[in-house]
XYZ file of C-alpha atoms in Angstrom:
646
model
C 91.454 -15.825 26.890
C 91.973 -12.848 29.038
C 91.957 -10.324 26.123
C 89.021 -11.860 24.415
C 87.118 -11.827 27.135
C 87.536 -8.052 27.559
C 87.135 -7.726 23.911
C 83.334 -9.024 24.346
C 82.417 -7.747 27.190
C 83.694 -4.152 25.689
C 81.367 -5.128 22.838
C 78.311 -5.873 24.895
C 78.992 -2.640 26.871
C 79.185 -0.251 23.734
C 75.795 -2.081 22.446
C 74.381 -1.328 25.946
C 75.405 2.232 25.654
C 75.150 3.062 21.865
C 71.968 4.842 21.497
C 69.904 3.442 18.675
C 69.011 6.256 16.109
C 65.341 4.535 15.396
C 64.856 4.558 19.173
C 66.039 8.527 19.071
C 63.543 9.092 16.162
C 60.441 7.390 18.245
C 61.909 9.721 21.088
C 61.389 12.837 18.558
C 57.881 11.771 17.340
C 56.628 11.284 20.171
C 58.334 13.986 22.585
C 57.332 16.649 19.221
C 54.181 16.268 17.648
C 54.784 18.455 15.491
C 57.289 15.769 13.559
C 54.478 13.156 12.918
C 51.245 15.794 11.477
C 53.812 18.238 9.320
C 55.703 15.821 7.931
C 52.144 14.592 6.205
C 50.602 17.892 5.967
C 48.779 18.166 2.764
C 49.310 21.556 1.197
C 46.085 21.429 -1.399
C 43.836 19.991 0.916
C 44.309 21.333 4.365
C 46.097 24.691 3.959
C 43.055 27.046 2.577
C 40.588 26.321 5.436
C 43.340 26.756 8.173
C 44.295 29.899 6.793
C 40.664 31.125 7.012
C 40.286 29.742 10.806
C 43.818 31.119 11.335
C 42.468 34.598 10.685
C 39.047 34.042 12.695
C 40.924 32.710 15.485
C 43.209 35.578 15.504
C 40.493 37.976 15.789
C 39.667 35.865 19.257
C 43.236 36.285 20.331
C 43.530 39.604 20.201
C 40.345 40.173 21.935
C 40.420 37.993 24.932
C 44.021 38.760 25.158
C 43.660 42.337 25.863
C 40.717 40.948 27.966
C 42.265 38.574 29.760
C 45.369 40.604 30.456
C 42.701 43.551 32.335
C 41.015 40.888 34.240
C 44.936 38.941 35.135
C 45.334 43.050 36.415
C 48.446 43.921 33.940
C 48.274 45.859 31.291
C 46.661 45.540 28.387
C 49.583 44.892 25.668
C 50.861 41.515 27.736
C 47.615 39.735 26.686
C 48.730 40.353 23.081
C 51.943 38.734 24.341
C 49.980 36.163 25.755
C 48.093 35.436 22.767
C 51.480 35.028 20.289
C 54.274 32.707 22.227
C 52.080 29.730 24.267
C 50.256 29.073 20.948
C 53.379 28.935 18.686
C 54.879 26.362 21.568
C 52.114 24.078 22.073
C 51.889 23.530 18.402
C 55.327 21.895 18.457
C 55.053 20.253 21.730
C 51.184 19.621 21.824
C 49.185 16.805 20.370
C 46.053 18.364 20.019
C 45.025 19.482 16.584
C 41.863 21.695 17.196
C 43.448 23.332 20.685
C 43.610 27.150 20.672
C 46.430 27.681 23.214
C 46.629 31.202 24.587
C 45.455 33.553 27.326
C 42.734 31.980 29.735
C 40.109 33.343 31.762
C 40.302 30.519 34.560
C 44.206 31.154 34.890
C 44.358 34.870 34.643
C 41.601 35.267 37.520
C 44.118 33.215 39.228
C 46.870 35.634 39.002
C 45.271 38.059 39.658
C 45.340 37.494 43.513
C 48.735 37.193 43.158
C 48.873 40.371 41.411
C 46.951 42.363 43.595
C 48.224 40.959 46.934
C 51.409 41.971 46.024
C 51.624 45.254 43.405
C 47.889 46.472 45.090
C 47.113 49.680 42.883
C 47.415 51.913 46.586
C 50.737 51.354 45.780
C 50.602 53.217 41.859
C 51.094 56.665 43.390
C 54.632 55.260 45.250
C 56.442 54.310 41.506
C 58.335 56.945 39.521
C 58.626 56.586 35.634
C 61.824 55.561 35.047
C 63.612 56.051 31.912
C 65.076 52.275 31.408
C 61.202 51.283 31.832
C 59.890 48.621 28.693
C 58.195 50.032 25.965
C 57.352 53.412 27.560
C 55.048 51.159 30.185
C 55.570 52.405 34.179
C 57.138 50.753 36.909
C 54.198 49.992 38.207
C 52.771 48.005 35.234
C 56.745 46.446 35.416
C 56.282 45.271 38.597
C 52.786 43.889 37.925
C 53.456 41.614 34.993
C 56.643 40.634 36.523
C 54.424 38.948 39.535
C 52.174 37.420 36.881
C 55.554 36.272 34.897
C 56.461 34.678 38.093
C 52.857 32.562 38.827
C 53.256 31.459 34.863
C 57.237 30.120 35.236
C 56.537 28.163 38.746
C 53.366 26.887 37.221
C 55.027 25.666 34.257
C 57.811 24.148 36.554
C 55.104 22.322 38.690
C 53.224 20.864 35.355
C 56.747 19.898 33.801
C 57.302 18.618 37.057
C 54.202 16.425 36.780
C 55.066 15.344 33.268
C 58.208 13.460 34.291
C 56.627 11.921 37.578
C 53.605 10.866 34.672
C 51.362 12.305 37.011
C 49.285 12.523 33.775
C 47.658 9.416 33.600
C 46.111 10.443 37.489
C 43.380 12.427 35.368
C 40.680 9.857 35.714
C 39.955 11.188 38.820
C 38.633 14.243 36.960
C 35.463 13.038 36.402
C 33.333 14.753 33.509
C 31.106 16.400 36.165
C 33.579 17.995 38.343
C 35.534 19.290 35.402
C 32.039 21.195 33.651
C 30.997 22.264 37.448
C 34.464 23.273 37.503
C 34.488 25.350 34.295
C 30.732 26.859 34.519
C 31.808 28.087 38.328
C 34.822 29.601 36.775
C 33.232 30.834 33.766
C 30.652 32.814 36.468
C 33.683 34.304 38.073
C 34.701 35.788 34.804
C 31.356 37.318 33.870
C 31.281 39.154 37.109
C 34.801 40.237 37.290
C 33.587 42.139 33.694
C 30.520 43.829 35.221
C 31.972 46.584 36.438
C 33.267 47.493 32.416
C 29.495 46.369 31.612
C 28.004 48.509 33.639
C 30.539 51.190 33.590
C 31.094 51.650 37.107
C 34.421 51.981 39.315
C 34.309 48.743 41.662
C 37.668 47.802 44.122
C 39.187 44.748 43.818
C 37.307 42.176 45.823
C 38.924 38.422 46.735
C 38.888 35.562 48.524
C 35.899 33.652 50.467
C 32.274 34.961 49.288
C 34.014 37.692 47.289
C 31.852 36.555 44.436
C 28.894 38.039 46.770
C 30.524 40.249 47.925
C 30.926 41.751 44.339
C 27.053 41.627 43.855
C 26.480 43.874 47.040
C 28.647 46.581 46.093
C 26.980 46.580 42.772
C 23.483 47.199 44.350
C 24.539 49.474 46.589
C 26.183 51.768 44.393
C 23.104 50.847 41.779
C 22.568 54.617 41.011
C 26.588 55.001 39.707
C 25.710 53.005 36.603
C 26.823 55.064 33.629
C 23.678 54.203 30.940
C 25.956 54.985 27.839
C 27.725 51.978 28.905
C 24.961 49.435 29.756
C 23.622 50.516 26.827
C 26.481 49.701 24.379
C 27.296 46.584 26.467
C 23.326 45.529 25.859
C 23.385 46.034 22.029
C 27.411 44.416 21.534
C 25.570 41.476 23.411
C 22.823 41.269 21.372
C 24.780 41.729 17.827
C 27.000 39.206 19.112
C 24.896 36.565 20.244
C 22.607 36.797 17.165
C 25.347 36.574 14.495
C 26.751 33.941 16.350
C 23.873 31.915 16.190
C 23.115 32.801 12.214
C 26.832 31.849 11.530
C 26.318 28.481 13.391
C 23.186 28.260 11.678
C 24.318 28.566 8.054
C 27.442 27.470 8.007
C 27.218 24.656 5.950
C 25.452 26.967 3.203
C 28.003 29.807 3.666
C 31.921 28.324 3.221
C 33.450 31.621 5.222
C 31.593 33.191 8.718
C 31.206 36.715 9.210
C 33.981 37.572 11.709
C 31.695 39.586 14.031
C 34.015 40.329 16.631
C 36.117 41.864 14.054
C 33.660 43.936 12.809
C 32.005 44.902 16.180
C 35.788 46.064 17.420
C 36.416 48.615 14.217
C 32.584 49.676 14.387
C 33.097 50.224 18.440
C 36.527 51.820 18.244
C 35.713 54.664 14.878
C 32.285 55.685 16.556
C 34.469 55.785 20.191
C 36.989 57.884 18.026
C 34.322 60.520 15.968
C 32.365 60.690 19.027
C 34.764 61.205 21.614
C 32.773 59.264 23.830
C 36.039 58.859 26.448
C 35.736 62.775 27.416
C 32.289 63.053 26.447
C 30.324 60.406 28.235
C 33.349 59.115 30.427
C 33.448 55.773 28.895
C 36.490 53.515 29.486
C 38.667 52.896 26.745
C 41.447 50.241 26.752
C 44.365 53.055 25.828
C 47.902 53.202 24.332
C 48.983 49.989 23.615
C 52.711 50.594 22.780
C 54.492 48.512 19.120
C 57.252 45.649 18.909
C 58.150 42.821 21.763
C 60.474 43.923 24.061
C 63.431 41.461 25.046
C 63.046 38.865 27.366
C 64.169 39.139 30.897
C 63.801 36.220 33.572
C 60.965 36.581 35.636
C 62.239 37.418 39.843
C 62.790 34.498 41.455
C 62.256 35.663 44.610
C 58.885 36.287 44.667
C 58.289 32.464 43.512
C 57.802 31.378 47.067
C 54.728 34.691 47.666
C 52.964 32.943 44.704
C 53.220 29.193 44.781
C 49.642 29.336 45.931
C 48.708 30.603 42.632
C 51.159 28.328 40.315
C 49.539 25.582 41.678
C 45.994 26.571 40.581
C 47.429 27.668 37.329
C 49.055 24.139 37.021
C 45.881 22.506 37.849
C 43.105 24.180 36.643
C 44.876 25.299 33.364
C 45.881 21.239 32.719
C 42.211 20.191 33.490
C 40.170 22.766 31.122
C 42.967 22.061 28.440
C 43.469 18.299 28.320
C 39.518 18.285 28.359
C 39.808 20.185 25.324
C 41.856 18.274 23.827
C 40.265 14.673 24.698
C 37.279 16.841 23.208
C 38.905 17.348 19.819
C 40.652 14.204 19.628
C 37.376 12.028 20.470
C 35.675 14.692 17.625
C 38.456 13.784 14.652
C 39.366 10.076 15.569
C 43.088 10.483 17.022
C 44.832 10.076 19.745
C 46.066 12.219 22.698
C 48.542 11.675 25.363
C 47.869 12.947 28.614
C 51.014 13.051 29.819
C 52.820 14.886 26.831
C 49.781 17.739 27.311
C 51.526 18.435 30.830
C 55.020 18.812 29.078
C 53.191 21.073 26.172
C 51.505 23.203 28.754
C 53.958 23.020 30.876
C 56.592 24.138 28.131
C 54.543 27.326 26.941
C 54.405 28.745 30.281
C 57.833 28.301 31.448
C 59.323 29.839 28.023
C 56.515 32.631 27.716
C 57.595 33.710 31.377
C 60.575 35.179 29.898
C 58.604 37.385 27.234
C 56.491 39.056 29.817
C 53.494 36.481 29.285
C 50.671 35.949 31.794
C 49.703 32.290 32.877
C 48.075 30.316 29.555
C 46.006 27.299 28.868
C 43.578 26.746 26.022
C 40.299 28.035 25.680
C 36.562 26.192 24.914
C 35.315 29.753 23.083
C 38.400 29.583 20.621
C 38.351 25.703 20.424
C 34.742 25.833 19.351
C 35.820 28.755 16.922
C 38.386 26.125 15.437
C 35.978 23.752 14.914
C 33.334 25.838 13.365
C 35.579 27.199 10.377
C 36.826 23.760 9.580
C 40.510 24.265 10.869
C 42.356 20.687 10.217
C 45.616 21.177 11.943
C 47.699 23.545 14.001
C 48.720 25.258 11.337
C 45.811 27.365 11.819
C 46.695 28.497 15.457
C 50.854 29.122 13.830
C 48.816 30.967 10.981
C 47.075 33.366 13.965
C 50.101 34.096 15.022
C 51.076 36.152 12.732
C 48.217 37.969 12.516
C 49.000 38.371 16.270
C 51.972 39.726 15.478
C 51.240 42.290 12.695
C 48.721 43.751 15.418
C 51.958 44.049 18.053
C 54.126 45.493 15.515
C 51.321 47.792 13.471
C 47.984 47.615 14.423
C 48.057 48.078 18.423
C 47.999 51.761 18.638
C 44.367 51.535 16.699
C 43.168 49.662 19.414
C 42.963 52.867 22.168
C 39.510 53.926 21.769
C 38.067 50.141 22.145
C 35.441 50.969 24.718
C 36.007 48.731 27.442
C 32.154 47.723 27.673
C 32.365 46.444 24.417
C 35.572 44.208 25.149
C 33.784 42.713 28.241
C 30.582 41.825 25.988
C 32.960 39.821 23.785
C 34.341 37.681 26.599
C 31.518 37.326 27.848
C 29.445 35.793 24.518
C 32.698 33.845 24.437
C 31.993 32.464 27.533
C 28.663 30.614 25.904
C 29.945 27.818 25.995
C 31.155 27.141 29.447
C 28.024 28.851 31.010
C 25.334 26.726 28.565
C 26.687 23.597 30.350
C 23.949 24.330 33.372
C 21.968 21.811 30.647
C 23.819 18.678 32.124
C 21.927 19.170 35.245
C 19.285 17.669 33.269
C 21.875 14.740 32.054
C 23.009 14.047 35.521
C 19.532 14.312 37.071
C 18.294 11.008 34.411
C 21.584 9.522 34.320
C 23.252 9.323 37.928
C 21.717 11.534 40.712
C 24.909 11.572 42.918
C 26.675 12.683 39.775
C 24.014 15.680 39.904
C 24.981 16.243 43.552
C 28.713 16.315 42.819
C 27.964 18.897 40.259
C 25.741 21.057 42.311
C 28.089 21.251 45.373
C 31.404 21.590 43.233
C 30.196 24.919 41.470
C 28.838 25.806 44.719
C 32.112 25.376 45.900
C 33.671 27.309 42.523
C 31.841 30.306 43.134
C 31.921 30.818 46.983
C 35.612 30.206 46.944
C 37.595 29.873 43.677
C 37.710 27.224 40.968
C 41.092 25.108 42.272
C 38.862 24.790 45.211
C 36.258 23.682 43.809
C 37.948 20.924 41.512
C 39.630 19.924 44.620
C 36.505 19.580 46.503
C 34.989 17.955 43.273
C 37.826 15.251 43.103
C 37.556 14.584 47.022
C 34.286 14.063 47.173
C 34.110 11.655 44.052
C 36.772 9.071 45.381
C 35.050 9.578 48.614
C 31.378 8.320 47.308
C 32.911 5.401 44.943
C 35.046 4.325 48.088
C 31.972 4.054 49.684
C 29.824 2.270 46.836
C 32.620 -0.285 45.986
C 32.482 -2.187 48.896
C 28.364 -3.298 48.276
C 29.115 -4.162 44.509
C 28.285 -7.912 44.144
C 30.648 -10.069 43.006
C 29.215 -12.332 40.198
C 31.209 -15.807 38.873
C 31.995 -16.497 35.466
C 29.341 -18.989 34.340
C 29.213 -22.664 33.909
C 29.983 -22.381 30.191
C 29.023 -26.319 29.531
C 25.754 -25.441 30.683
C 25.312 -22.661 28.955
C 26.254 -23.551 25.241
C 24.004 -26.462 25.683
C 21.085 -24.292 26.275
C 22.199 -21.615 23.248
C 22.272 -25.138 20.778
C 19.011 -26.161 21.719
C 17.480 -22.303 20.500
C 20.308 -21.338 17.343
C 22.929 -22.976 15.068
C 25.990 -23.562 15.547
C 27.316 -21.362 12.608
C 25.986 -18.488 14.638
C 27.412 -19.226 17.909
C 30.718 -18.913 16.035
C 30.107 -15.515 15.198
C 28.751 -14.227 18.658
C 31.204 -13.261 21.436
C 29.966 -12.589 25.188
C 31.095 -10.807 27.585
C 30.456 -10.717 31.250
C 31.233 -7.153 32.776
C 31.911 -8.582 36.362
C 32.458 -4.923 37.949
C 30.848 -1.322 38.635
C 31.594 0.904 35.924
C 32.246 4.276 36.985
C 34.784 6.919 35.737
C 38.198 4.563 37.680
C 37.615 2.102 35.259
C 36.181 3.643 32.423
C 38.964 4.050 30.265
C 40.376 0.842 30.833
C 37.250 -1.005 30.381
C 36.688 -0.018 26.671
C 40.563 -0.073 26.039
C 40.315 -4.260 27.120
C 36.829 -4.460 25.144
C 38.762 -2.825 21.968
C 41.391 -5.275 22.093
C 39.248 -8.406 22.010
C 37.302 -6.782 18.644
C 39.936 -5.456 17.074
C 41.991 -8.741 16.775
C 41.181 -10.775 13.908
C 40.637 -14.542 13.900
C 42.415 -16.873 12.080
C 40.642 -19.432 9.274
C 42.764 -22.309 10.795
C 41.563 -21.769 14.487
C 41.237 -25.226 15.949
C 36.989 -26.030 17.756
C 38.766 -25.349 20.951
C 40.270 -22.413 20.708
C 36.778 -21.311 19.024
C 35.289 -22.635 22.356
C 37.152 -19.886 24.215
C 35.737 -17.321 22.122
C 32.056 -18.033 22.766
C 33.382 -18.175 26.614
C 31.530 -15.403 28.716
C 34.751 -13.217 29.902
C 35.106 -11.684 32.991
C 36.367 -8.151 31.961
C 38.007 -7.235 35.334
C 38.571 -3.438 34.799
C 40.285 -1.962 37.819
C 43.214 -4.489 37.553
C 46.211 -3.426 36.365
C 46.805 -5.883 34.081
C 45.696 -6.807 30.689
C 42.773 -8.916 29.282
C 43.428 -12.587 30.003
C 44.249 -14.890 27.159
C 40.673 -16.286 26.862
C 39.444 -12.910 27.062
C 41.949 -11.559 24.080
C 40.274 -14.462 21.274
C 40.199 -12.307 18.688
C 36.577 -12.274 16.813
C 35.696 -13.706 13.134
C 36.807 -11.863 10.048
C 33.776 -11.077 8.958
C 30.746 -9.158 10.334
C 30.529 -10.351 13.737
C 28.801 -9.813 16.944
C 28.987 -8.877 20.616
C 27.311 -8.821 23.661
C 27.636 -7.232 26.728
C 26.249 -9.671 29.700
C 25.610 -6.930 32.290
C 24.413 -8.856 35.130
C 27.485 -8.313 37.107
C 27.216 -4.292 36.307
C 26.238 -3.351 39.942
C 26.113 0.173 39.783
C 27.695 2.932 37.444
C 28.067 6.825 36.721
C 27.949 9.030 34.121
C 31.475 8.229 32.953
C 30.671 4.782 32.842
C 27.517 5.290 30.489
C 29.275 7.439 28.017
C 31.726 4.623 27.768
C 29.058 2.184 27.457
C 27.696 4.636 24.433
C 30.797 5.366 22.848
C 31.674 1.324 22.710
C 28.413 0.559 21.296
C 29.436 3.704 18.511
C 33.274 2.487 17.939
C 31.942 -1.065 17.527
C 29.158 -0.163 15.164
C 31.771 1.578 12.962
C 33.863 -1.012 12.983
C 30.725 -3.346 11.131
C 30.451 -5.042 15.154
C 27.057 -5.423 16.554
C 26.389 -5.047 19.793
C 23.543 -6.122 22.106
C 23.409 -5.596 26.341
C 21.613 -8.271 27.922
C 20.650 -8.218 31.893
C 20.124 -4.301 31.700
C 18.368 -2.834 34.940
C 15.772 -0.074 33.983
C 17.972 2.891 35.025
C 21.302 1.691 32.965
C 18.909 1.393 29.608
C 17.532 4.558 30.728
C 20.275 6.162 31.162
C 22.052 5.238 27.750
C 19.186 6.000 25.846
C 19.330 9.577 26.837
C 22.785 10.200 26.774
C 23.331 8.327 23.834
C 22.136 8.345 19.772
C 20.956 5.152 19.720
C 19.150 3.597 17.299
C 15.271 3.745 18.238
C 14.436 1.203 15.571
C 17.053 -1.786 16.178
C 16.767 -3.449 19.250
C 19.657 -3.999 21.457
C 18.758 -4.443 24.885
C 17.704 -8.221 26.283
C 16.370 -9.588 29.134
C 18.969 -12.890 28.463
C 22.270 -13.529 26.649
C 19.792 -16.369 24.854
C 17.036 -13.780 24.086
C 20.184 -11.599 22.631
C 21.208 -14.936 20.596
C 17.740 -15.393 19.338
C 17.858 -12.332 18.042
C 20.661 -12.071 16.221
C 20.006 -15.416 14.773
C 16.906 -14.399 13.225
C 18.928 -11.182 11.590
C 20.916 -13.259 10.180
C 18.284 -15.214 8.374
């Protein structure tokens, strides 16, 4: 008995222990992306218009990577660094499809402090070339990227760290206005940290609290130092720019390939640079040598770590907030699915392993993102196709790039920054939708640009939890109704047959952006479940039963609120007495549910609307003018659909 016991519990304890190779596969899939879209990648369909946006986003690379790499303070060639290994990382780790990975304004202004509190150029004239030195570069350019290396490994630590605490599912406190005050703030930091190149003057490196004025000041003071060559080519590279932009977006459904004007300004800039001699001649900046090949990777100092963990955790931050809204962007854009958490581990990933290849601090980028979307790219093949475009510049085409004025480099990034600084328009949003959402906007770029953008989302995220603690407490708590009552009134105005198709819902709480996402995840489930032929009157009953759809629990729907609806074409309405107050977040979600629902052959009505939640969905949302679907009552809504149905 002895020995057969042993024998079973041995059993048990190797089935305990045994690791299951399905449960290994899900691990893959869903720990590697990269496993679930390649495997189904379809050659015919998809490959031809990544190519093409693989070759228009490597034009953007190279740009804002020598860009990016000037304004991060290191040289010039690490950008192009920058630009090759956190793209070709995120596409195995990442999971989103349209998400142009790579060197970031945001994170290299960043570094920059770290860079300059540390290397400052007084201390250029103190370094010696040195013969071991990488690629020909100084010591001093060494010891510059080597700090930067060092804010892009401990930031990649602190977002891996993140990952496996699943700090990634915090990110509804990131509200949609504190993340595009955020950017825009940011995205004004970067335009002035390029008017110096713009304007072609020589301004120090200016930091910290107010340096942002502080930056303007200088400039007017030393007004008369402008060089006029240089405004002048900066002026017309703006204007070329921005015009063939706009005729590309334009006609790009007439014309199947874009004219890749950031290509074509670059070889037009550089040749004229090059016949005219324009760097000895009119004293123009040029970007200069940028030396061939990768050199080998080397750990990035440790001991400076503890200097710069001011820094890594901006990086960490505000890199994982632009990019994950990118990628909620994309994946809301092309219908899949994104997990927060595994875009820490894929951000995470590419800066920890691009440390060791001399790469500044990465994230993705809305002017490349946009690019992907605009030439039709369908997977992240497109951003592995860059790559090697990337690469051919390291290994041939670098050396070409020393007489790119550096006037003409700053116009690009800042036309690339379009898109970040046109989002001054959802003033007007927030103004008709939520006014204290307009307030949080105003103060957090306020706070951006007087201080610097971690700052600022930090204020942002403060002072949202702050004003919804503050609201939650007057929200009204409403019962579920007396549903006896109620479906005798509904049978004295419509048939039966049509209260069977008709499912209401009570929204018993505020909806604001803490319960936004879990509100239209419960809603989803109660649509998306079908209904069974065989379902018995009382269990029908339930359906018709107003449910209270309490969204800041933790839990799931409860089983009368989880009926599934009818097979066929059915209908749903949104009882919003109970909706005491809401935010932009919670509008969007209202709009987006009424848009999910409508493609999924579900009607939707709201009844018990105030004046400011109709107003406010009807001008963030495309609703349809001509169909009604906003009612005074749930019978009005009833009514209504009954006589559709006739």
């Amino acid at each position: 008995m002895t020995g057969a016991k042993r024998k079973k519990k041995s059993v048990l304890w190797s089935k305990m222990h045994t690791p299951h190779c399905e449960d290994f596969k899900q691990w893959c899939r869903r720990r590697l992306p990269i496993l679930e879209w390649a495997t189904c990648y379809n050659l015919k369909e998809n490959l031809l218009p990544d190519t093409v946006s693989g070759i228009m986003l490597a034009v953007q690379q190279v740009t804002q990577g020598l860009a990016f790499a000037v304004l991060s303070s290191v040289h010039p060639v690490f950008g192009l660094y920058g630009s090759l290994f956190p793209a070709i990382i995120y596409a195995v780790f990442g999971m989103g499809r349209h998400v142009s990975t790579g060197t970031f304004a945001l994170t290299s202004l960043i570094s920059a402090n770290a860079v300059e509190r540390l290397v400052p150029l007084s201390s250029q004239n103190l370094t010696v070339q040195s013969n071991t030195s990488v690629l020909g570069l100084s010591d001093f350019e060494m010891q510059r990227i080597s700090v930067a290396a060092a804010v892009s490994f401990l930031g990649g630590v602190i977002q891996v760290a993140m990952f496996v605490l699943h700090l990634g599912s915090a990110t509804f406190l990131l509200t949609e206005p504190v993340i595009s005050a955020m950017t825009t703030g940011a995205a004004t930091h970067v335009v002035t940290s390029q008017v110096k190149y713009l304007l072609g003057m020589k301004i120090p490196y200016i930091s910290g609290p107010l340096g942002f004025f502080y930056i303007y000041a200088h400039v007017f003071q030393n007004i008369k130092s402008v060089r006029l060559e240089a405004l002048l080519l900066s002026l017309l590279s703006i204007v070329v720019l921005v015009l063939v932009k706009e005729l590309n977006e334009q006609f790009k459904r007439k014309i199947k390939i874009v004219l890749p004007v950031d290509l074509v300004l670059i070889i037009a800039a550089s040749f004229t640079c090059y016949c005219t001699n324009m760097e000895n001649t009119y004293g123009l900046e040029v970007v200069g040598h940028i030396p061939k090949g990768i050199p080998p990777p080397r750990v990035p100092p440790m001991r400076i770590l503890s200097a710069v963990i001011t820094e890594a955790f901006g990086v960490a931050f505000v890199g994982y907030v632009a990019s994950l809204a990118l990628a909620q962007g994309s994946a809301k854009k092309f219908k899949y699915s994104v997990d927060d958490n595994q875009e820490l581990l894929a951000h995470g990933l590419s800066n920890v392993i691009s440390s060791f290849f001399f790469c500044i601090p990465s994230a993705a980028a809305m002017g490349r993102t946009a690019g992907l979307y605009s030439t039709g790219a369908r997977t992240q093949v497109a951003c592995l196709i860059s790559c090697v475009f990337v690469l051919m510049v390291i290994y041939a085409a670098g050396p070409l790039l020393y007489w790119l004025p550096m006037c003409v480099l700053a116009s690009i990034i800042v036309v690339g920054l379009k898109g970040m600084l046109i989002q001054f328009r959802d003033l007007r949003k927030y103004w008709n939708v939520d006014k204290i959402d307009w307030g949080i906007w105003v103060s957090t770029y306020i706070f951006s640009i007087c201080f610097a953008a971690n700052v600022g989302l930090l204020f942002g995220v403060v002072c949202t939890v702050a004003i919804v603690i503050g609201r939650f407490p007057r929200a009204k708590t409403l019962s579920i109704k007396n549903m006896k009552e109620m479906e005798f009134k509904l049978k004295r105005e419509v048939d039966d047959e049509t209260l069977h198709q008709v499912k209401i819902i009570l929204i018993n709480n505020p909806l604001v952006f803490l319960n936004a996402k879990k509100f239209r995840a419960d809603l989803m489930n109660i649509i998306q479940r079908e209904n069974t032929s065989s379902q018995p009157h009382d269990e029908i009953s339930k359906c018709e039963q107003n449910t209270l759809l309490n969204s800041l629990s933790n839990g799931n729907c409860n089983e009368e609120a989880t009926q599934p609806c009818l097979n066929e074409k059915c209908s749903l309405i949104l009882d919003c007495s109970g909706l005491t107050f809401f935010d932009s977040s919670g509008v969007s979600m209202l709009v987006e549910v009424y848009t999910d629902s409508n493609s999924k052959s579900v009607d939707v009505s709201f009844a018990h609307c105030t004046a400011s939640l109709i107003r406010a969905m009807k001008y963030c949302g495309n609703l349809d003018p001509e169909k009604p679907i906003f009612f005074e009552s749930v019978p009005a809504a009833l009514s209504s659909i009954h006589s559709n149905k006739k």
